[in-house]
Amino acid sequence: MALFDPPGSLEGERLEDGFGRRFSYLRLSLTDRCNFRCTYCLPNGFVKQQGLPSELSSEEIYRAVAAFAGLGLWKLRLTGGEPTVRHDFTEITRKLREIEGIRRIAMTTNGYRLAQRASEWREAGVDAVNVSIDTLDPKAFASLTGHDRLADVVAGVDAALEAGFDTVKVNSVLLRDLERSGWDDILRFVETRDLSWRFIEFMRTNDNTAFHEQQATPGEIVRDRLLAAGWEPQSREIGAGPAVDYAHPAYRGRIGLIAPYSPGFCESCNRLRLSSRGRLHLCLFGTEGLDLRELLQRDDQQEELVSRIVAAMPGKSRGHRLNEGDSGATPHLASIGG
Ligand code: SAM
């Protein structure tokens, strides 16, 4: 696996919150539209809400990212909704790459166009790609996402491996009905592929409470199964997210676990989020967010924009309150950028 070059030092991280956490990572939602209908996220598909402002234009996006980069955030993740439904996705990526201070661009996608576009996006400047696959059973995949396209998405993963991204990861939401039955398929999948299959504990949002109650499964189940089968936890890279990856000599790929319900999960939080309508979210499960849009209109507003971001930082809470059944103001992850 080719590792990315971390910055020479982390002194670039100048933005700090009230708990001494420093921020290197911006998750940027390009759109809240999505073409999939995942049961736990947008079960009825994307529904346009009347009265909301439009998505940020590419110019507004560049101004926002330039301000965050000036504050030392050097890693970007393009997400959504489904970021690749934006017709200007490739062009946006290419220009973001030119912003001083941005050293790494990752994207998260449902993979529906990845088989055709992997090389184009790599060439435009995407360093790392995460593809969402919750199950390798084609029928269960179709039922969960509303699209009978598992084969296309798997072809997309293989195209991404071919295209030479620094890392390819699979995001897989840990659902009770799927985790046992799908285990052997997943082991076969990672046996020969140089990627990391990441289980993510299913998080409760305001729209999925009933489904969450039925399907939530603690990450310990995966961890215990891995340890019992001889998988070993790996040390984390600089700037890496909260996942713990496990490796096994008989497998080329790794299996990881992201456990937002585990104690201390937020202690090392290094990320901020900007919604596709220009709201700064200090936490995925926080408030409605702080509007930055009026300060994204002209290049000469950068100073004011930076001051507004800095002034917001003391408002970042110590951690989310998912364990108390409080999902903040978040209806589903597509609304902020999962
Ligand atoms: N459309 C893109 C995709 O499918 O990857 C990007 C957006 S999607 C919201 C980002 C990731 O969030 C996906 O891997 C999805 O499975 C995950 N996700 C959505 N809702 C979730 C929830 N309630 N708990 C855990 N993960 C969730």
Coordinates of N, CA, C and O and ligand atoms in Angstrom, one line a residue, residues 27 34 36 38 40-41 79-83 108-111 130-134 171-173 200-205 208 332-334 337-338, ligand 1:
R27 N -14.4 18.2 5.9 CA -15.3 17.3 5.1 C -16.3 18.3 4.4 O -17.0 19.0 5.1
C34 N -28.8 12.7 -3.7 CA -28.2 11.3 -3.8 C -29.1 10.5 -4.7 O -30.3 10.7 -4.7
F36 N -29.0 7.2 -4.6 CA -29.4 5.9 -4.0 C -30.4 6.2 -2.9 O -30.6 7.3 -2.5
C38 N -30.7 4.6 0.4 CA -30.3 3.6 1.5 C -31.3 3.7 2.6 O -31.7 4.8 3.1
Y40 N -31.2 3.4 5.7 CA -30.9 4.1 6.9 C -30.6 5.5 6.7 O -30.3 6.3 7.7
C41 N -30.7 6.0 5.5 CA -30.3 7.4 5.2 C -31.4 8.1 4.5 O -32.0 9.1 5.0
T79 N -17.7 14.9 -0.2 CA -18.8 14.0 0.1 C -20.1 14.6 -0.2 O -20.2 15.5 -0.9
G80 N -21.2 14.0 0.3 CA -22.5 14.5 0.0 C -23.5 13.8 1.0 O -23.1 13.3 2.0
G81 N -24.7 13.7 0.6 CA -25.3 13.3 -0.7 C -24.3 12.4 -1.5 O -23.4 11.9 -1.0
E82 N -24.5 12.4 -2.8 CA -23.5 11.7 -3.7 C -22.7 12.8 -4.4 O -23.3 13.4 -5.3
P83 N -21.5 13.0 -4.1 CA -20.7 14.1 -4.7 C -20.6 14.1 -6.2 O -20.6 15.1 -6.9
T108 N -15.8 10.4 -1.0 CA -16.6 9.3 -0.6 C -17.7 9.1 -1.6 O -18.4 10.1 -1.9
T109 N -17.9 8.0 -2.1 CA -18.9 7.8 -3.2 C -19.7 6.5 -3.0 O -19.1 5.5 -2.4
N110 N -20.9 6.4 -3.6 CA -21.6 5.1 -3.6 C -21.0 4.3 -4.8 O -21.4 3.1 -4.9
G111 N -20.2 4.9 -5.6 CA -19.4 4.1 -6.6 C -20.1 3.8 -7.9 O -19.6 3.1 -8.8
N130 N -13.1 6.4 -0.9 CA -13.9 5.5 -0.1 C -15.2 5.2 -0.8 O -15.9 6.1 -1.3
V131 N -15.5 3.9 -0.9 CA -16.7 3.4 -1.6 C -17.6 2.7 -0.6 O -17.1 2.0 0.2
S132 N -18.9 3.0 -0.7 CA -19.8 2.5 0.3 C -20.4 1.2 -0.2 O -21.0 1.1 -1.3
I133 N -20.2 0.1 0.5 CA -20.8 -1.2 0.2 C -21.2 -1.8 1.5 O -20.3 -2.2 2.3
D134 N -22.5 -2.0 1.8 CA -22.9 -2.5 3.1 C -23.0 -4.0 3.0 O -23.0 -4.7 4.1
N171 N -16.5 1.6 2.8 CA -17.3 1.9 4.0 C -18.5 0.9 4.1 O -19.2 0.8 3.1
S172 N -18.7 0.3 5.2 CA -19.7 -0.7 5.4 C -20.5 -0.5 6.7 O -19.9 -0.7 7.7
V173 N -21.7 0.0 6.6 CA -22.4 0.2 7.9 C -22.8 -1.1 8.5 O -23.3 -2.0 7.8
I200 N -18.6 0.5 9.9 CA -18.9 1.7 10.7 C -20.1 1.4 11.6 O -21.1 0.9 11.0
E201 N -20.0 1.6 12.9 CA -21.2 1.4 13.7 C -22.3 2.3 13.1 O -22.1 3.5 12.8
F202 N -23.5 1.7 13.1 CA -24.7 2.4 12.5 C -25.1 3.5 13.5 O -25.3 3.2 14.7
M203 N -25.1 4.7 13.0 CA -25.4 5.9 13.9 C -26.9 6.3 13.8 O -27.5 6.3 12.7
R204 N -27.4 6.6 14.9 CA -28.8 7.0 15.0 C -28.9 8.5 14.5 O -28.1 9.3 14.9
T205 N -29.8 8.8 13.6 CA -30.1 10.1 13.2 C -31.6 10.4 13.4 O -32.3 9.4 13.7
N208 N -34.0 8.0 11.3 CA -33.9 6.6 11.2 C -34.0 5.9 12.6 O -33.6 4.7 12.7
H332 N -30.4 13.1 8.6 CA -29.7 12.0 8.0 C -28.4 12.5 7.6 O -28.2 13.7 7.5
L333 N -27.5 11.6 7.3 CA -26.1 12.0 7.0 C -26.0 12.8 5.7 O -25.1 13.6 5.5
A334 N -26.9 12.5 4.8 CA -26.8 13.2 3.5 C -27.0 14.7 3.6 O -26.6 15.5 2.8
G337 N -23.3 15.8 5.1 CA -22.1 15.2 4.4 C -21.6 14.1 5.3 O -21.0 14.4 6.4
G338 N -21.9 12.9 5.0 CA -21.5 11.8 5.9 C -20.0 11.5 5.8 O -19.3 12.0 5.0
Ligands
SAM1 N1 -23.1 9.0 -1.3 C1 -21.8 8.8 -0.7 C2 -21.6 7.4 -0.3 O1 -22.6 6.6 -0.5 O2 -20.6 7.0 0.3 C3 -21.4 9.8 0.3 C4 -22.3 10.2 1.4 S1 -22.8 8.9 2.5 C5 -23.9 9.8 3.6 C6 -21.3 8.7 3.4 C7 -21.3 7.4 4.2 O3 -22.1 7.6 5.4 C8 -21.7 6.2 3.5 O4 -20.7 5.2 3.7 C9 -22.9 5.7 4.3 O5 -23.1 4.3 4.3 C10 -22.6 6.3 5.6 N2 -23.8 6.5 6.5 C11 -25.0 7.1 6.1 N3 -25.8 7.1 7.2 C12 -25.2 6.5 8.2 C13 -25.5 6.2 9.5 N4 -26.7 6.5 10.0 N5 -24.6 5.5 10.3 C14 -23.4 5.2 9.8 N6 -23.0 5.5 8.6 C15 -23.9 6.1 7.7

